[in-house]
Short mmCIF file of C-alpha atoms and ligand atoms in Angstrom, two decimals:
data_model
loop_
_atom_site.label_atom_id
_atom_site.label_comp_id
_atom_site.label_asym_id
_atom_site.label_seq_id
_atom_site.Cartn_x
_atom_site.Cartn_y
_atom_site.Cartn_z
CA MET A 11 127.08 131.84 85.99
CA HIS A 12 124.06 133.33 84.67
CA THR A 13 122.10 132.17 87.95
CA LYS A 14 124.50 134.18 90.26
CA THR A 15 123.54 138.00 91.47
CA LEU A 16 125.47 140.98 90.39
CA LYS A 17 126.92 141.05 93.97
CA GLU A 18 127.60 137.15 93.28
CA LEU A 19 129.19 137.80 90.21
CA ALA A 20 131.39 140.72 91.64
CA GLN A 21 133.04 138.39 94.09
CA CYS A 22 133.69 135.42 91.40
CA LEU A 23 135.44 137.88 89.57
CA ARG A 24 137.57 139.38 92.42
CA SER A 25 138.55 135.82 93.41
CA GLY A 26 139.39 135.02 89.97
CA GLU A 27 136.86 131.92 89.69
CA PHE A 28 136.02 133.11 86.19
CA SER A 29 136.95 136.05 83.92
CA SER A 30 134.88 138.77 82.82
CA LEU A 31 135.60 137.58 79.63
CA GLU A 32 134.21 134.17 79.98
CA LEU A 33 131.14 135.71 81.98
CA THR A 34 130.54 137.95 79.08
CA GLN A 35 130.68 135.32 76.58
CA ALA A 36 128.22 133.27 78.43
CA PHE A 37 125.85 135.91 78.45
CA LEU A 38 126.35 136.28 74.99
CA ASN A 39 125.48 132.81 74.26
CA ARG A 40 122.38 133.20 76.19
CA ILE A 41 121.40 136.15 74.23
CA LYS A 42 121.63 134.15 70.96
CA LYS A 43 120.02 131.01 72.26
CA HIS A 44 117.05 133.25 73.20
CA GLN A 45 116.84 135.45 70.56
CA ASP A 46 112.91 134.91 70.01
CA LEU A 47 112.26 136.67 73.13
CA ASN A 48 113.39 139.77 71.20
CA ALA A 49 114.62 141.69 74.10
CA TYR A 50 117.76 143.35 72.71
CA ILE A 51 117.41 145.74 69.83
CA THR A 52 121.21 145.46 69.19
CA VAL A 53 123.76 143.25 70.52
CA THR A 54 127.57 144.89 70.99
CA GLU A 55 129.25 141.44 70.98
CA GLU A 56 132.54 142.71 69.61
CA LEU A 57 132.71 145.77 71.89
CA ALA A 58 131.51 143.72 74.79
CA LEU A 59 134.37 141.29 74.38
CA GLN A 60 136.89 143.98 74.08
CA ASN A 61 135.37 145.79 77.47
CA ALA A 62 135.66 142.34 78.91
CA LYS A 63 139.24 142.03 78.47
CA ALA A 64 139.97 145.53 79.66
CA ALA A 65 137.85 144.95 82.65
CA ASP A 66 139.81 141.72 83.53
CA ALA A 67 143.09 143.65 83.28
CA ARG A 68 141.83 146.39 85.40
CA ILE A 69 140.58 143.92 88.09
CA ALA A 70 144.12 142.27 88.12
CA SER A 71 145.69 145.80 88.59
CA GLY A 72 143.68 145.95 91.55
CA ASN A 73 141.86 149.25 90.86
CA ALA A 74 138.37 147.99 90.00
CA THR A 75 134.99 148.94 91.18
CA VAL A 76 132.14 146.44 92.06
CA LEU A 77 130.79 147.09 88.72
CA THR A 78 134.12 146.37 86.63
CA GLY A 79 133.47 143.54 84.47
CA ILE A 80 129.68 143.04 85.14
CA PRO A 81 127.74 142.59 82.23
CA ILE A 82 124.97 145.04 81.60
CA ALA A 83 122.44 146.02 79.01
CA GLN A 84 120.92 149.63 78.15
CA LYS A 85 117.38 150.40 77.59
CA ASP A 86 117.62 151.70 73.97
CA ILE A 87 116.67 155.25 75.12
CA PHE A 88 119.92 155.94 76.50
CA CYS A 89 122.27 157.61 73.90
CA THR A 90 125.58 155.63 73.32
CA LEU A 91 128.50 156.77 71.69
CA ASP A 92 129.39 154.94 68.46
CA VAL A 93 126.49 152.34 69.20
CA LYS A 94 123.01 152.72 67.60
CA THR A 95 120.28 154.49 69.58
CA THR A 96 116.62 153.74 68.22
CA CYS A 97 114.41 154.73 71.15
CA GLY A 98 112.25 151.96 69.60
CA SER A 99 111.46 153.88 66.55
CA LYS A 100 111.71 153.64 62.89
CA MET A 101 112.46 157.40 63.28
CA LEU A 102 115.99 156.38 64.96
CA ASP A 103 116.63 153.44 63.07
CA ASN A 104 119.65 155.05 61.57
CA PHE A 105 120.61 157.26 64.47
CA THR A 106 124.07 156.91 66.16
CA ALA A 107 124.58 159.45 69.01
CA PRO A 108 127.89 161.38 69.00
CA TYR A 109 128.02 161.16 72.89
CA ASN A 110 127.22 158.93 76.08
CA ALA A 111 124.25 159.64 77.95
CA THR A 112 125.54 160.79 81.66
CA VAL A 113 124.34 157.23 82.97
CA VAL A 114 125.92 155.28 80.37
CA GLU A 115 129.05 157.19 80.82
CA LYS A 116 129.18 156.51 84.72
CA LEU A 117 128.41 152.71 84.25
CA ASN A 118 131.08 152.55 81.47
CA GLN A 119 133.74 154.58 83.69
CA ALA A 120 133.13 151.93 86.41
CA GLY A 121 134.03 149.20 84.19
CA ALA A 122 130.65 147.43 83.64
CA VAL A 123 130.41 145.67 80.34
CA MET A 124 127.60 146.61 77.80
CA LEU A 125 126.09 143.56 76.29
CA GLY A 126 123.92 145.65 74.00
CA LYS A 127 120.79 147.91 73.77
CA LEU A 128 117.23 146.68 74.74
CA ASN A 129 113.81 146.71 73.08
CA MET A 130 111.52 149.07 74.37
CA ASP A 131 107.82 151.07 73.36
CA GLU A 132 108.55 153.29 70.83
CA PHE A 133 109.87 156.56 72.51
CA ALA A 134 108.49 154.94 76.00
CA MET A 135 104.87 155.24 75.13
CA GLY A 136 103.36 152.04 75.79
CA SER A 137 102.83 149.46 78.54
CA SER A 138 103.31 146.31 76.65
CA ASN A 139 106.33 146.80 74.25
CA GLU A 140 103.85 146.38 71.51
CA THR A 141 104.58 150.07 70.10
CA SER A 142 108.22 149.25 69.27
CA PHE A 143 109.07 149.40 65.55
CA TYR A 144 111.38 146.36 66.41
CA GLY A 145 108.28 144.09 67.71
CA VAL A 146 107.07 143.02 70.38
CA VAL A 147 109.22 141.40 73.28
CA LYS A 148 108.02 138.01 75.04
CA ASN A 149 107.56 137.61 78.40
CA PRO A 150 109.72 134.70 79.40
CA TRP A 151 107.04 133.53 82.10
CA ASN A 152 104.63 132.83 79.12
CA ILE A 153 105.47 133.75 75.81
CA ASN A 154 102.06 134.66 74.46
CA THR A 155 101.98 137.54 76.97
CA VAL A 156 103.57 140.93 77.01
CA PRO A 157 106.37 141.76 79.54
CA GLY A 158 104.89 145.28 80.25
CA GLY A 159 106.53 148.65 79.06
CA SER A 160 107.73 150.49 78.23
CA SER A 161 111.12 148.90 79.50
CA GLY A 162 109.93 145.47 78.48
CA GLY A 163 113.27 144.66 77.08
CA SER A 164 115.07 145.28 79.92
CA ALA A 165 112.61 143.12 82.27
CA ALA A 166 112.38 140.46 80.06
CA ALA A 167 116.19 140.17 79.63
CA VAL A 168 116.60 140.29 83.37
CA ALA A 169 114.07 137.72 84.30
CA ALA A 170 115.39 135.53 81.73
CA ARG A 171 119.31 135.84 82.75
CA LEU A 172 120.11 137.51 79.23
CA THR A 173 121.93 139.84 81.39
CA VAL A 174 122.60 140.43 85.04
CA CYS A 175 120.71 143.76 85.19
CA ALA A 176 119.75 146.78 83.26
CA THR A 177 118.73 150.11 83.00
CA GLY A 178 115.06 151.47 82.64
CA THR A 179 112.97 154.50 82.33
CA ASP A 180 109.81 155.39 84.10
CA THR A 181 107.44 158.10 83.05
CA GLY A 182 104.32 156.60 84.42
CA GLY A 183 105.28 153.05 85.28
CA SER A 184 107.50 151.94 82.64
CA ILE A 185 110.26 150.48 85.30
CA ARG A 186 107.82 149.09 87.87
CA GLN A 187 105.08 147.80 85.48
CA PRO A 188 107.62 145.74 83.44
CA ALA A 189 109.45 144.64 86.59
CA ALA A 190 106.02 143.25 88.12
CA LEU A 191 105.00 141.47 84.95
CA CYS A 192 108.52 139.70 84.79
CA GLY A 193 109.12 138.99 88.44
CA ILE A 194 112.25 141.17 88.78
CA THR A 195 113.06 144.25 90.90
CA GLY A 196 112.61 147.71 89.74
CA LEU A 197 113.28 151.12 91.44
CA LYS A 198 111.96 154.30 90.01
CA PRO A 199 114.04 157.09 91.89
CA THR A 200 113.15 160.70 93.03
CA TYR A 201 112.63 162.79 90.08
CA GLY A 202 116.13 164.57 89.70
CA ARG A 203 118.02 162.03 91.60
CA ILE A 204 119.68 160.25 88.08
CA SER A 205 120.90 162.53 85.47
CA ARG A 206 118.38 162.84 82.28
CA TYR A 207 121.25 164.22 79.98
CA GLY A 208 121.26 161.66 76.95
CA MET A 209 118.31 159.88 77.81
CA ILE A 210 116.09 160.82 74.84
CA ALA A 211 112.94 162.81 76.69
CA TYR A 212 109.24 161.77 76.35
CA ALA A 213 107.72 163.79 79.10
CA SER A 214 110.83 165.86 80.69
CA SER A 215 108.97 166.58 83.89
CA LEU A 216 107.95 162.76 84.60
CA ASP A 217 110.94 160.79 82.88
CA GLN A 218 113.34 158.98 85.30
CA GLY A 219 116.05 156.37 84.78
CA GLY A 220 116.58 153.62 87.37
CA PRO A 221 118.11 150.17 87.91
CA MET A 222 116.50 146.86 87.03
CA THR A 223 117.75 143.73 88.66
CA ARG A 224 116.64 140.42 90.39
CA ASN A 225 116.77 141.69 93.82
CA ALA A 226 117.39 144.62 96.03
CA GLU A 227 121.07 144.15 96.79
CA ASP A 228 121.90 144.44 93.15
CA ALA A 229 119.52 147.49 92.91
CA ALA A 230 121.39 149.31 95.54
CA ILE A 231 124.86 148.73 93.69
CA LEU A 232 123.63 149.84 90.40
CA LEU A 233 121.63 152.91 91.91
CA GLN A 234 124.92 153.70 93.58
CA THR A 235 126.65 154.45 90.17
CA MET A 236 123.57 155.69 88.21
CA ALA A 237 122.79 158.65 90.83
CA GLY A 238 124.23 162.10 91.26
CA PHE A 239 123.98 165.36 90.25
CA ASP A 240 124.79 166.37 86.81
CA GLU A 241 125.43 169.78 85.64
CA LYS A 242 124.49 168.81 82.02
CA ASP A 243 121.16 168.18 83.55
CA SER A 244 119.23 171.25 84.87
CA THR A 245 116.72 169.15 86.58
CA SER A 246 119.28 167.05 88.19
CA VAL A 247 119.36 167.65 92.16
CA ASP A 248 122.57 168.63 93.83
CA GLN A 249 122.19 166.29 97.08
CA PRO A 250 124.55 163.85 98.20
CA VAL A 251 124.38 160.34 97.39
CA PRO A 252 124.22 158.04 100.30
CA ASP A 253 125.68 154.51 100.52
CA TYR A 254 122.58 152.42 99.50
CA SER A 255 124.33 149.16 100.43
CA ALA A 256 124.86 150.47 104.08
CA GLY A 257 121.24 150.56 105.51
CA LEU A 258 119.99 147.37 103.70
CA ASN A 259 119.84 145.52 106.94
CA ALA A 260 118.38 148.12 109.16
CA PRO A 261 115.41 146.71 111.39
CA LEU A 262 112.01 147.61 110.35
CA LYS A 263 110.49 147.46 113.89
CA GLY A 264 108.06 150.33 114.15
CA LEU A 265 108.10 151.11 110.66
CA LYS A 266 104.62 152.43 109.65
CA ILE A 267 103.11 151.58 106.39
CA GLY A 268 100.07 153.10 104.93
CA LEU A 269 97.72 151.42 102.74
CA PRO A 270 95.69 153.58 100.62
CA LYS A 271 92.26 152.36 100.61
CA GLU A 272 91.86 153.84 96.95
CA PHE A 273 94.41 151.41 95.93
CA PHE A 274 92.71 148.32 97.56
CA GLY A 275 89.43 148.93 96.93
CA SER A 276 86.83 147.25 94.55
CA GLY A 277 88.60 147.82 91.47
CA LEU A 278 91.40 145.34 92.61
CA ASN A 279 90.78 141.75 91.58
CA SER A 280 90.53 139.55 94.38
CA ASP A 281 93.68 137.26 93.63
CA MET A 282 95.83 140.08 93.28
CA ALA A 283 94.37 141.25 96.53
CA ALA A 284 95.10 138.08 98.22
CA THR A 285 98.37 137.98 97.07
CA LEU A 286 99.72 141.15 98.10
CA GLU A 287 98.10 140.49 101.32
CA ILE A 288 100.07 137.69 102.05
CA ALA A 289 103.25 139.84 101.33
CA ILE A 290 102.13 142.65 103.53
CA ASN A 291 101.77 140.52 106.32
CA GLU A 292 105.43 139.51 105.76
CA TYR A 293 106.00 143.21 107.09
CA LYS A 294 103.92 142.77 109.93
CA LYS A 295 105.98 139.88 110.88
CA LEU A 296 108.85 142.08 110.49
CA GLY A 297 107.67 144.47 113.04
CA ALA A 298 106.06 147.06 110.81
CA GLU A 299 102.63 148.57 111.74
CA ILE A 300 100.03 148.81 109.21
CA LYS A 301 97.57 151.95 108.43
CA GLU A 302 94.71 152.48 106.31
CA ILE A 303 94.88 155.80 104.67
CA SER A 304 93.17 157.72 102.07
CA MET A 305 94.48 159.50 99.08
CA PRO A 306 91.29 161.04 97.29
CA ASN A 307 92.75 162.55 94.34
CA LEU A 308 94.65 159.11 93.11
CA LYS A 309 91.76 158.57 90.94
CA LEU A 310 92.58 161.57 88.71
CA ALA A 311 96.18 160.64 88.01
CA ILE A 312 95.23 158.70 84.75
CA PRO A 313 93.50 161.57 83.07
CA ALA A 314 96.03 164.11 84.38
CA TYR A 315 98.81 162.32 83.03
CA TYR A 316 97.14 161.80 79.68
CA VAL A 317 97.09 165.68 79.31
CA ILE A 318 100.70 166.29 80.67
CA ALA A 319 102.67 163.60 79.21
CA PRO A 320 101.42 163.98 75.54
CA ALA A 321 101.65 167.81 76.08
CA GLU A 322 105.10 167.50 76.84
CA CYS A 323 105.79 164.47 74.28
CA SER A 324 104.56 166.89 71.39
CA ALA A 325 107.06 169.52 72.06
CA ASN A 326 110.01 167.12 72.73
CA LEU A 327 109.28 164.92 69.64
CA SER A 328 109.14 168.34 67.55
CA ARG A 329 112.91 167.90 67.22
CA PHE A 330 112.45 164.85 64.72
CA ASP A 331 111.81 166.68 61.28
CA GLY A 332 113.88 164.69 58.93
CA VAL A 333 116.21 167.69 58.80
CA ARG A 334 118.49 167.51 61.84
CA TYR A 335 118.87 163.67 62.24
CA GLY A 336 116.69 160.80 62.03
CA TYR A 337 114.61 159.38 59.47
CA ARG A 338 113.97 161.58 56.07
CA CYS A 339 111.35 160.75 53.41
CA ASP A 340 112.43 159.91 49.81
CA ASN A 341 112.38 162.97 47.18
CA PRO A 342 110.43 165.54 49.11
CA SER A 343 108.75 168.20 47.03
CA ASP A 344 109.25 170.94 49.38
CA LEU A 345 109.66 171.74 52.89
CA ALA A 346 106.45 170.93 54.06
CA ASP A 347 106.51 167.59 52.48
CA LEU A 348 109.71 166.87 54.05
CA TYR A 349 108.43 167.48 57.41
CA THR A 350 104.76 165.67 57.23
CA ARG A 351 106.22 162.73 55.33
CA SER A 352 109.24 162.19 57.04
CA ARG A 353 107.22 162.33 60.68
CA GLY A 354 104.21 160.38 59.13
CA GLU A 355 106.41 157.60 57.77
CA ALA A 356 108.48 157.12 60.89
CA PHE A 357 106.23 157.65 64.06
CA GLY A 358 104.33 154.79 64.75
CA LYS A 359 100.58 154.96 65.64
CA GLU A 360 100.67 155.51 69.26
CA VAL A 361 103.43 158.30 69.06
CA LYS A 362 101.04 160.02 66.90
CA ARG A 363 97.87 159.70 68.97
CA ARG A 364 100.10 161.19 71.83
CA ILE A 365 101.43 163.99 69.42
CA LEU A 366 98.07 164.78 68.38
CA MET A 367 96.60 164.72 71.84
CA GLY A 368 99.26 166.83 73.20
CA THR A 369 99.19 169.64 70.77
CA TYR A 370 95.29 170.05 71.10
CA ALA A 371 95.77 170.07 74.90
CA LEU A 372 98.22 173.12 74.51
CA SER A 373 96.48 174.58 71.44
CA ALA A 374 95.07 177.88 72.25
CA GLY A 375 91.59 177.95 73.74
CA TYR A 376 92.15 174.54 75.23
CA TYR A 377 95.20 175.17 77.00
CA ASP A 378 93.56 176.42 80.36
CA ALA A 379 90.59 173.81 80.07
CA TYR A 380 93.21 171.01 79.74
CA TYR A 381 96.75 171.69 80.33
CA ILE A 382 96.67 174.27 83.38
CA LYS A 383 93.56 172.03 84.74
CA ALA A 384 95.88 168.98 84.54
CA GLN A 385 98.56 170.81 86.27
CA LYS A 386 96.28 171.62 89.18
CA ILE A 387 95.32 168.10 89.57
CA ARG A 388 99.12 167.24 89.64
CA ARG A 389 99.46 169.57 92.73
CA LEU A 390 96.63 167.93 94.47
CA ILE A 391 97.93 164.28 93.68
CA SER A 392 101.50 165.57 95.33
CA ASP A 393 99.57 166.84 98.20
CA ASP A 394 97.80 163.74 98.73
CA PHE A 395 101.22 161.95 99.15
CA LYS A 396 102.34 164.67 101.13
CA ASN A 397 99.86 164.58 103.64
CA ALA A 398 100.18 160.88 103.77
CA LEU A 399 103.80 160.60 104.22
CA ALA A 400 103.54 162.90 107.04
CA ASP A 401 101.71 160.11 108.89
CA VAL A 402 103.50 156.90 107.70
CA ASP A 403 106.79 155.98 106.53
CA VAL A 404 106.29 154.37 103.41
CA ILE A 405 102.92 153.80 101.19
CA MET A 406 102.48 150.28 99.74
CA GLY A 407 100.19 149.09 96.85
CA PRO A 408 99.63 146.91 93.86
CA VAL A 409 101.93 147.67 90.66
CA THR A 410 99.57 146.41 88.17
CA PRO A 411 95.73 145.61 88.25
CA THR A 412 96.49 141.99 86.65
CA THR A 413 99.13 139.68 85.80
CA ALA A 414 100.89 139.75 82.07
CA PHE A 415 98.28 140.11 79.49
CA GLY A 416 98.17 138.34 76.08
CA ILE A 417 99.93 139.74 73.36
CA GLY A 418 97.58 141.75 71.06
CA GLU A 419 94.86 141.67 73.81
CA LYS A 420 94.80 145.51 74.28
CA MET A 421 96.13 147.10 71.32
CA ASP A 422 92.97 148.02 69.75
CA ASP A 423 91.92 149.64 73.04
CA PRO A 424 94.23 152.54 74.02
CA ILE A 425 92.20 153.42 77.30
CA GLU A 426 92.12 149.78 78.36
CA MET A 427 96.03 149.89 77.85
CA TYR A 428 96.42 153.24 79.67
CA LEU A 429 94.55 151.73 82.67
CA SER A 430 97.48 149.32 83.16
CA ASP A 431 99.47 152.03 84.68
CA ILE A 432 96.69 153.09 87.14
CA TYR A 433 98.88 152.23 90.39
CA THR A 434 101.99 153.84 89.10
CA ILE A 435 101.35 156.80 87.41
CA ALA A 436 100.41 159.13 90.43
CA ILE A 437 103.74 158.49 91.80
CA ASN A 438 105.47 160.00 88.54
CA LEU A 439 103.13 163.24 88.82
CA ALA A 440 104.40 163.83 92.37
CA GLY A 441 108.18 162.93 91.39
CA LEU A 442 108.54 160.26 94.54
CA PRO A 443 110.52 157.26 94.33
CA ALA A 444 109.30 153.82 94.27
CA MET A 445 109.90 150.27 93.62
CA SER A 446 108.11 147.15 92.27
CA ILE A 447 109.21 143.88 94.20
CA PRO A 448 108.27 140.17 93.18
CA ALA A 449 105.65 139.12 95.84
CA GLY A 450 104.18 136.23 94.62
CA PHE A 451 102.40 134.26 91.69
CA ILE A 452 98.91 133.87 90.06
CA ASP A 453 98.59 130.88 88.00
CA GLY A 454 102.48 130.78 87.43
CA MET A 455 102.70 134.82 86.63
CA PRO A 456 104.67 136.72 88.47
CA VAL A 457 103.10 139.64 90.99
CA GLY A 458 104.63 143.05 92.05
CA LEU A 459 104.21 144.62 95.38
CA GLN A 460 104.95 148.36 94.98
CA ILE A 461 106.82 150.35 97.99
CA ILE A 462 106.31 154.22 97.63
CA GLY A 463 108.77 156.24 99.80
CA ASN A 464 109.23 159.94 100.40
CA TYR A 465 111.71 162.17 98.42
CA PHE A 466 115.04 160.86 98.13
CA ALA A 467 114.25 157.93 100.39
CA GLU A 468 115.61 155.34 97.99
CA ASP A 469 117.62 153.71 100.80
CA ARG A 470 114.57 153.08 102.70
CA LEU A 471 112.80 151.46 99.93
CA LEU A 472 115.96 149.25 99.43
CA ASN A 473 116.05 148.72 103.12
CA LEU A 474 112.36 147.19 102.86
CA ALA A 475 112.79 145.23 99.65
CA HIS A 476 115.95 143.56 101.07
CA GLN A 477 114.42 142.66 104.22
CA PHE A 478 111.42 141.41 102.37
CA GLN A 479 113.82 139.40 99.97
CA GLN A 480 115.58 138.00 103.32
CA VAL A 481 112.28 136.17 104.52
CA THR A 482 110.83 135.15 100.73
CA ASN A 483 112.26 133.68 97.67
CA TRP A 484 109.87 135.27 94.93
CA HIS A 485 112.89 137.04 93.52
CA GLN A 486 114.93 133.71 93.10
CA HIS A 487 112.26 131.92 90.92
CA SER A 488 113.28 131.60 87.45
CA PRO A 489 110.98 131.22 84.59
CA LYS A 490 110.71 127.71 82.95
CA GLY A 491 113.14 127.32 80.10
CA PHE A 492 115.63 129.97 81.38
CA GLU A 493 116.95 128.72 84.79
N1 LIG B 522 102.43 153.54 80.01
C1 LIG B 522 102.80 154.55 80.45
C2 LIG B 522 102.98 155.58 78.86
O1 LIG B 522 102.76 154.98 77.75
C3 LIG B 522 103.99 154.92 80.67
C4 LIG B 522 105.05 154.72 79.89
C5 LIG B 522 106.83 155.17 80.51
O2 LIG B 522 106.63 155.36 82.04
N2 LIG B 522 107.61 155.54 79.89
O3 LIG B 522 103.01 156.73 78.86
#
């Protein structure tokens, strides 16, 4: 059962080939068998079985949705009523939210069956899942390598077939980069497409949730339910949600693809360049035209991001003070001691580094030099995309500079770690939608191709991804030992 796609599983549930209860049990067994991957922080076995039974009854009664009875796992950044939500941090190790995130609520309403909560970098800060309080997640393609981050648990769980689909969030690449490193399909929607209500904030002007699946067809199904206006999120955009599955088969003849020379220059390693060239050739065969473009400000994305994201995080994480919820130190001597020891004891090293950087960038005297300047760069980067997308339909590029790197390899060198998002971060600064799709292998490790579209062009991206997946089978490979 675990080898089937979401769409196939939905058909099997409908035709009665097996029940949601059987399916859910099968995934729970796999999760147990492959515990060593450390993909899950919490497995909600009892709740899942109970919900699977309810889903079976709903299917029998004839008012099911396509997601009814389908197993799903949530990144542990989404608040779940009565189920612990940790955000990968010791700070929230004891936290159970009193409400569901909108994304969780919508998926529950549709009848999806939550298997549990997925491991992630602490407060979504990281590119390797190594900053998680709950330990690193192993990449099923090679357990000595990282799965990427921050949605590393989501990517590893989908790749290892420990769930058929998962949610992720992407502030600077956290859906696309782990999707690429684990050989799955990940979509970061337009900023505002999916509600952030109940999604623990890292950098609010960049954070966006999205689907992580094995193929584009499944991503379309999941996005359909996740997307939409939410009055509880003031940055949610009130725009109709199109039928994402309807356009999957639209022909690509005449489509214009832009390749930024800044993405394919000397910085890109030759194996990666060669693999991507073959993938892009598939699009030529499908009738697309390729055009070289230039986006001169892309190189400023990392420095701008590492001012803006930490600035926002320093404000967002001020709520974790040991008073309202989360970790509290033992026997504080006074209020200042309570704040400093609670935060000092419960935040990990990377989170502290970001809070310090952000507080510094926002402090009087430095605000103009760093924060305002970074915001100006952000505008220049958005304009680069705007100009490019006036000329071409989509932009393509790498997702990551290399395939999955070794566990421990970059932990002592934060700059080196930050550079692993060099191809993804600019897209968040511009608020655009982008996908990572499986596009080949280098030495047995997956490679992702990135497709970037205009605002609210998720349907177009899914169409391009699906067409590619009709003529290639990279997305169908499964890691050895997890078939
Ligand atoms: N790796 C980037 C960071 O650490 C992006 C993380 C994310 O997208 N959540 O900030």
